[in-house]
Amino acid sequence: KQEVTQIPAALSVPEGENLVLNCSFTDSAIYNLQWFRQDPGKGLTSLLLIQSSQREQTSGRLNASLDKSSGRSTLYIAASQPGDSATYLCAVRRSGGGADGLTFGKGTHLIIQP
Amino acid sequence: KAGVTQTPRYLIKTRGQQVTLSCSPISGHRSVSWYQQTPGQGLQFLFEYFSETQRNKGNFPGRFSGRQFSNSRSEMNVSTLELGDSALYLCASRLTGSGETQYFGPGTRLLVL
């Protein structure tokens, strides 16, 4: 059974810092990995999707990497801003045509101090 | 293009009742998935529908069911509600049900008293 772990569970940093969020998964047979953010009481916003054949994806100040063989992904946030405060969730989809549901980690609760 | 919409946004029910939640996917998306989010268990996959057929199901009891209509709108039903069913229920859609990005709605918050 796939298990996804996110470390740290919570993180508080001053504005302007670069930071890294970690995600690990136990079964390397994944179809893709997706990073989301969730604001309090809201749904999920997709940030980046990395297919299993890719090593990284970038969008603005965000960069996500994937090392499938070691079961790890990182989300790098450059020049953090107070608006980046949210819970960040990592989710993997099992291989097999991409038809399975997502398995989520518990998330990293991020606070950016102004 | 409008995003995924869910109705109602908030719901209060009592134990033993049943509830139906509705989800309208992004226009053109044919796959709809449902997830349950609780503080203890986090986000858990309930089921996915594609072209009116259930393709996958998570590890939830039979009290949880769903369906999808020809216009891709989906409903989720929970019968004989239990206190532990209190959660945020999230619906997500994607284009063809393959490995594309999944887009989530704002969720329906269900409180069971």
mmCIF file with all atom_site columns, N, CA and C in Angstrom, chain A residues 14 16-17 24 28-29 46 49 52 86:
data_model
loop_
_atom_site.group_PDB
_atom_site.id
_atom_site.type_symbol
_atom_site.label_atom_id
_atom_site.label_alt_id
_atom_site.label_comp_id
_atom_site.label_asym_id
_atom_site.label_entity_id
_atom_site.label_seq_id
_atom_site.pdbx_PDB_ins_code
_atom_site.Cartn_x
_atom_site.Cartn_y
_atom_site.Cartn_z
_atom_site.occupancy
_atom_site.B_iso_or_equiv
_atom_site.pdbx_formal_charge
_atom_site.auth_seq_id
_atom_site.auth_comp_id
_atom_site.auth_asym_id
_atom_site.auth_atom_id
_atom_site.pdbx_PDB_model_num
ATOM 1  N N  . PRO A 1 14 ? 10.821 33.658 7.915   1.00 0.00 ? 14 PRO A N  1
ATOM 2  C CA . PRO A 1 14 ? 10.618 35.075 7.580   1.00 0.00 ? 14 PRO A CA 1
ATOM 3  C C  . PRO A 1 14 ? 10.463 35.254 6.070   1.00 0.00 ? 14 PRO A C  1
ATOM 4  N N  . GLY A 1 16 ? 10.940 36.331 2.367   1.00 0.00 ? 16 GLY A N  1
ATOM 5  C CA . GLY A 1 16 ? 12.137 36.490 1.555   1.00 0.00 ? 16 GLY A CA 1
ATOM 6  C C  . GLY A 1 16 ? 13.040 35.274 1.516   1.00 0.00 ? 16 GLY A C  1
ATOM 7  N N  . GLU A 1 17 ? 12.860 34.358 2.450   1.00 0.00 ? 17 GLU A N  1
ATOM 8  C CA . GLU A 1 17 ? 13.709 33.169 2.476   1.00 0.00 ? 17 GLU A CA 1
ATOM 9  C C  . GLU A 1 17 ? 13.309 32.184 1.387   1.00 0.00 ? 17 GLU A C  1
ATOM 10 N N  . SER A 1 24 ? 8.009  12.110 0.566   1.00 0.00 ? 24 SER A N  1
ATOM 11 C CA . SER A 1 24 ? 8.547  10.790 0.236   1.00 0.00 ? 24 SER A CA 1
ATOM 12 C C  . SER A 1 24 ? 7.395  9.801  0.081   1.00 0.00 ? 24 SER A C  1
ATOM 13 N N  . SER A 1 28 ? 7.648  3.112  -5.568  1.00 0.00 ? 28 SER A N  1
ATOM 14 C CA . SER A 1 28 ? 8.175  3.933  -6.661  1.00 0.00 ? 28 SER A CA 1
ATOM 15 C C  . SER A 1 28 ? 7.420  3.742  -7.978  1.00 0.00 ? 28 SER A C  1
ATOM 16 N N  . ALA A 1 29 ? 6.476  2.815  -8.008  1.00 0.00 ? 29 ALA A N  1
ATOM 17 C CA . ALA A 1 29 ? 5.694  2.586  -9.235  1.00 0.00 ? 29 ALA A CA 1
ATOM 18 C C  . ALA A 1 29 ? 4.582  3.624  -9.327  1.00 0.00 ? 29 ALA A C  1
ATOM 19 N N  . SER A 1 46 ? -3.928 23.258 -7.678  1.00 0.00 ? 46 SER A N  1
ATOM 20 C CA . SER A 1 46 ? -2.806 22.535 -8.250  1.00 0.00 ? 46 SER A CA 1
ATOM 21 C C  . SER A 1 46 ? -1.650 23.489 -8.525  1.00 0.00 ? 46 SER A C  1
ATOM 22 N N  . LEU A 1 49 ? 2.639  19.497 -11.651 1.00 0.00 ? 49 LEU A N  1
ATOM 23 C CA . LEU A 1 49 ? 2.462  18.078 -11.921 1.00 0.00 ? 49 LEU A CA 1
ATOM 24 C C  . LEU A 1 49 ? 3.741  17.569 -12.571 1.00 0.00 ? 49 LEU A C  1
ATOM 25 N N  . SER A 1 52 ? 6.080  10.674 -14.307 1.00 0.00 ? 52 SER A N  1
ATOM 26 C CA . SER A 1 52 ? 7.102  9.766  -13.760 1.00 0.00 ? 52 SER A CA 1
ATOM 27 C C  . SER A 1 52 ? 8.392  9.795  -14.576 1.00 0.00 ? 52 SER A C  1
ATOM 28 N N  . ALA A 1 86 ? 0.157  28.715 3.567   1.00 0.00 ? 86 ALA A N  1
ATOM 29 C CA . ALA A 1 86 ? -0.892 27.737 3.224   1.00 0.00 ? 86 ALA A CA 1
ATOM 30 C C  . ALA A 1 86 ? -0.392 26.364 3.659   1.00 0.00 ? 86 ALA A C  1
#
